[in-house]
Coordinates of C-alpha atoms and ligand atoms in Angstrom, one line a residue:
M64 CA 0.0 0.0 0.2
K65 CA 1.4 3.5 -0.8
K66 CA 2.1 6.0 1.8
G67 CA -0.8 8.8 1.7
T68 CA -3.4 9.9 4.3
G69 CA -6.3 7.6 3.6
L70 CA -8.4 9.1 1.1
G71 CA -5.7 8.7 -1.6
L72 CA -3.7 11.4 -1.2
G73 CA -1.0 9.3 -2.8
V74 CA -3.5 8.5 -6.5
V75 CA -3.9 12.2 -6.6
K76 CA 0.3 12.1 -7.0
D77 CA -0.1 9.0 -9.4
V78 CA -2.5 10.5 -11.5
D79 CA -1.1 14.3 -11.9
T80 CA 2.5 12.6 -12.3
G81 CA 1.3 10.8 -15.1
T82 CA 2.4 7.3 -13.8
M83 CA -0.8 5.8 -14.1
P84 CA -2.1 4.9 -16.8
R85 CA -4.8 7.7 -18.4
T86 CA -8.1 6.2 -16.9
A87 CA -11.3 6.3 -18.0
L88 CA -12.8 5.3 -14.8
I89 CA -16.7 4.2 -15.9
L90 CA -19.1 4.4 -13.3
F91 CA -22.0 2.0 -13.9
G92 CA -25.3 1.4 -12.3
S93 CA -28.9 1.4 -11.9
P94 CA -30.4 5.0 -11.7
G95 CA -30.1 5.7 -8.4
S96 CA -26.9 3.3 -7.0
G97 CA -24.8 6.3 -6.7
K98 CA -22.8 7.3 -9.5
G99 CA -23.3 10.4 -9.0
T100 CA -22.6 11.1 -5.5
Q101 CA -19.5 9.0 -6.2
A102 CA -18.3 10.6 -9.1
K103 CA -18.3 13.9 -7.0
L104 CA -16.2 12.3 -4.5
L105 CA -14.0 11.0 -6.7
R106 CA -13.4 14.1 -8.5
D107 CA -12.1 15.8 -5.3
C108 CA -10.0 12.4 -4.9
L109 CA -9.1 11.8 -8.4
H110 CA -8.6 15.4 -9.5
I111 CA -9.7 14.2 -12.5
P112 CA -13.0 15.9 -14.2
H113 CA -16.4 14.3 -13.6
I114 CA -18.6 13.9 -17.3
S115 CA -22.3 13.2 -16.4
T116 CA -24.2 12.8 -19.8
G117 CA -27.6 13.2 -17.6
D118 CA -25.9 16.7 -16.7
M119 CA -24.7 17.8 -20.0
L120 CA -28.4 16.8 -21.3
R121 CA -30.2 19.2 -18.8
E122 CA -27.6 21.5 -19.8
R123 CA -29.0 21.0 -23.5
I124 CA -33.0 21.3 -21.9
A125 CA -32.0 24.6 -20.4
A126 CA -30.4 26.1 -23.6
A127 CA -33.9 25.5 -24.6
D128 CA -32.7 25.3 -28.4
P129 CA -34.7 22.3 -30.5
L130 CA -32.3 19.7 -29.4
G131 CA -32.7 20.6 -26.0
T132 CA -36.9 20.3 -26.6
E133 CA -36.5 16.8 -28.0
V134 CA -34.3 16.0 -24.9
R135 CA -36.6 17.1 -22.7
E136 CA -39.7 15.4 -24.1
L137 CA -36.8 11.8 -24.4
M138 CA -36.1 12.6 -20.8
G139 CA -39.4 13.6 -19.2
A140 CA -40.5 10.1 -20.3
G141 CA -37.5 7.9 -18.8
R142 CA -36.3 6.9 -22.3
L143 CA -33.1 7.1 -23.3
V144 CA -31.6 10.4 -25.6
P145 CA -30.6 9.1 -29.2
D146 CA -26.9 7.5 -29.4
E147 CA -25.0 9.9 -31.6
V148 CA -26.2 12.9 -29.3
V149 CA -24.8 11.3 -26.5
N150 CA -21.5 9.9 -28.1
R151 CA -20.9 13.2 -29.8
L152 CA -21.6 15.4 -26.3
V153 CA -19.0 12.8 -25.0
E154 CA -16.4 13.3 -27.7
E155 CA -16.6 17.2 -27.5
R156 CA -16.5 16.8 -23.4
I157 CA -13.0 14.1 -23.5
A158 CA -11.3 16.3 -25.9
Q159 CA -10.9 19.4 -23.3
P160 CA -7.6 19.6 -21.9
D161 CA -8.7 18.9 -18.8
C162 CA -8.9 15.4 -19.5
R163 CA -5.8 14.7 -20.6
N164 CA -4.6 12.5 -16.8
G165 CA -8.4 10.9 -17.5
F166 CA -11.8 11.4 -16.5
I167 CA -14.9 10.1 -14.7
L168 CA -18.0 9.0 -16.9
D169 CA -21.1 9.0 -15.0
G170 CA -24.0 7.6 -17.0
Y171 CA -22.3 6.8 -20.2
P172 CA -21.9 4.3 -22.1
R173 CA -25.9 3.2 -21.3
T174 CA -26.3 1.2 -24.8
I175 CA -24.0 -1.4 -26.5
A176 CA -23.7 1.0 -29.7
Q177 CA -22.6 3.5 -27.3
A178 CA -20.4 1.3 -26.1
E179 CA -18.9 0.1 -29.4
V180 CA -18.1 4.0 -30.0
M181 CA -16.4 3.9 -26.8
T182 CA -14.5 1.1 -27.7
G183 CA -13.3 2.7 -30.4
R184 CA -12.3 6.1 -29.2
Q185 CA -10.4 4.3 -26.4
Q186 CA -8.1 2.3 -29.2
R187 CA -7.8 5.8 -31.2
L188 CA -7.0 8.3 -28.2
G189 CA -4.9 5.7 -26.0
Y190 CA -7.1 5.6 -22.6
T191 CA -7.6 2.5 -20.5
P192 CA -11.0 2.1 -19.0
V193 CA -11.6 1.0 -15.6
V194 CA -15.9 -0.3 -15.0
I195 CA -17.1 -0.2 -11.8
H196 CA -20.5 -1.5 -11.1
L197 CA -22.0 0.0 -8.1
K198 CA -24.4 -2.8 -6.7
V199 CA -27.6 -1.7 -5.1
D200 CA -30.5 -3.8 -3.8
Y201 CA -33.5 -2.8 -5.8
N202 CA -36.0 -1.6 -3.3
V203 CA -32.8 0.8 -1.8
I204 CA -33.2 1.9 -5.4
V205 CA -36.9 2.8 -5.7
A206 CA -36.3 4.5 -1.9
R207 CA -33.5 6.3 -3.0
L208 CA -34.9 7.2 -6.2
T209 CA -38.7 8.4 -5.2
G210 CA -37.3 10.9 -2.1
R211 CA -34.4 11.9 -4.3
R212 CA -34.7 15.9 -4.2
Q213 CA -32.0 18.8 -6.2
C214 CA -30.9 22.2 -5.9
P215 CA -31.9 23.7 -9.3
Q216 CA -28.9 26.1 -8.4
C217 CA -26.0 24.6 -7.6
G218 CA -27.1 20.7 -8.6
T219 CA -26.6 18.8 -4.9
L220 CA -28.6 16.1 -4.5
Y221 CA -30.4 15.4 -1.7
N222 CA -32.5 12.5 0.0
L223 CA -35.9 12.6 2.1
A224 CA -34.3 9.0 3.8
S225 CA -30.8 9.3 4.0
H226 CA -29.2 12.6 3.3
P227 CA -32.3 15.4 4.0
P228 CA -31.3 19.2 4.1
K229 CA -30.7 20.9 7.2
N230 CA -34.0 22.8 6.8
A231 CA -36.6 21.0 5.4
G232 CA -37.2 21.9 2.1
S233 CA -34.2 24.3 0.8
C234 CA -30.5 24.0 0.1
D235 CA -28.2 23.6 2.8
L236 CA -25.2 25.4 0.8
D237 CA -27.0 28.2 -0.7
G238 CA -30.7 28.3 0.4
T239 CA -32.7 27.9 -3.0
A240 CA -35.9 25.8 -2.7
L241 CA -35.6 22.0 -3.7
V242 CA -37.0 20.8 -6.4
I243 CA -37.6 16.8 -7.2
R244 CA -36.4 16.4 -10.8
E245 CA -38.9 15.9 -13.7
D246 CA -37.8 12.8 -14.2
D247 CA -37.7 11.6 -10.7
R248 CA -41.3 11.3 -10.9
E249 CA -43.0 7.9 -9.8
E250 CA -44.1 6.4 -13.2
V251 CA -40.7 8.1 -14.8
I252 CA -39.0 6.4 -12.6
R253 CA -40.4 3.1 -13.7
E254 CA -39.6 3.8 -16.9
R255 CA -36.1 4.4 -16.2
L256 CA -35.5 1.4 -14.5
E257 CA -37.3 -1.0 -17.3
A258 CA -35.2 1.4 -19.8
Y259 CA -32.1 0.2 -17.6
E260 CA -32.9 -3.4 -17.7
R261 CA -33.6 -3.5 -21.2
Q262 CA -30.9 -1.2 -22.8
T263 CA -27.7 -0.7 -20.3
R264 CA -27.3 -4.2 -17.9
P265 CA -26.9 -5.9 -20.8
L266 CA -23.4 -3.9 -20.8
L267 CA -22.2 -6.0 -18.0
E268 CA -22.1 -8.8 -20.7
Y269 CA -20.6 -6.9 -23.0
F270 CA -17.8 -5.4 -20.5
A271 CA -16.6 -9.0 -19.7
R272 CA -16.4 -10.2 -23.2
N273 CA -14.4 -7.0 -23.7
G274 CA -12.0 -8.0 -21.2
S275 CA -12.1 -4.7 -19.4
A276 CA -11.5 -4.1 -16.2
F277 CA -14.1 -4.6 -14.1
F278 CA -14.8 -4.4 -10.2
E279 CA -18.1 -4.9 -9.1
V280 CA -18.2 -2.2 -5.5
E281 CA -21.5 -2.8 -3.2
G282 CA -23.3 0.6 -2.8
T283 CA -26.4 -0.6 -0.9
Y284 CA -25.4 0.0 3.0
E285 CA -22.4 1.7 3.8
K286 CA -22.0 5.5 3.6
P287 CA -20.7 7.6 0.3
Q288 CA -17.3 8.1 2.0
V289 CA -16.7 4.5 2.3
I290 CA -18.0 3.4 -1.0
M291 CA -15.7 6.1 -2.3
Q292 CA -12.4 4.6 -0.5
R293 CA -13.2 1.9 -1.5
I294 CA -13.6 2.5 -5.5
C295 CA -10.0 4.6 -4.6
A296 CA -7.9 1.6 -2.8
L297 CA -9.3 -0.5 -6.2
M298 CA -7.8 2.3 -8.3
L299 CA -4.6 2.3 -6.2
R300 CA -3.3 -1.0 -6.9
R301 CA -4.0 -1.0 -10.3
Ligands
AMP665 P1 -29.3 10.3 -15.3 O1 -29.1 12.2 -14.7 O2 -27.2 10.0 -15.3 O3 -29.7 9.4 -14.2 O4 -29.9 10.9 -16.7 C1 -30.6 11.5 -16.9 C2 -31.4 11.1 -18.1 O5 -31.0 11.2 -19.1 C3 -31.7 9.6 -18.6 O6 -32.8 9.1 -17.8 C4 -31.8 9.7 -19.9 O7 -33.0 9.9 -20.3 C5 -30.9 10.7 -20.2 N1 -29.3 10.3 -20.4 C6 -28.5 10.5 -20.0 N2 -27.3 9.9 -20.5 C7 -27.6 9.2 -21.3 C8 -26.7 8.1 -22.4 N3 -25.4 7.9 -21.7 N4 -27.8 8.1 -23.1 C9 -29.1 8.1 -23.2 N5 -29.6 8.7 -22.8 C10 -28.9 9.8 -21.5

């Protein structure tokens, strides 16, 4: 084990000095498995950027252009956005200079077609994918998604059961009134979970066939910080 402060300052050093391969850390799991929370914690630990396709798509919705309108309809129905749209967004984002030491993918790839594009890109650009599968019990997933609230200002996520805000209904960081994300409505949650089973879960087989570095991490019971340390340790050992 390398010396460090426990939360992986050793990892930060290794990544920054380029002694570790340029890594695409792929956080994989069902909606509500904690990918976004882990990505934010890991970003601060590994010092590589967090790329969330869901967040990028919400930015397009806010732009209210024709693409944003199409995305809003699909997302509002709990369906996936077309592969070409998401592939292009990711391609443009990882071309940015802050991705040169690696990056964390949250919510991508989500279909076999996206994974195939990613594999081609990885061979072309020379980075190493590492897949972390966050495994969480189905009932816990449903409870998390239905209790989720978000600050529309800074994006901070809360959960009424496991991580409530200090003052009911408002963000701890900036006091903005919290909202239920459009796609966290109950009927949409059902659709999103079905889309995961139908289109995304089959990627587990794809990763296995493809020989990607692959780790399963139990994400049901422990606090996010503990799960994050486990993932950091896996990254250190590579
Ligand atoms: P998320 O914030 O990752 O839960 O994503 C919210 C919604 O954005 C999903 O339900 C999809 O409608 C859309 N979305 C996010 N990432 C992707 C992706 N890789 N492919 C297709 N649609 C996506």
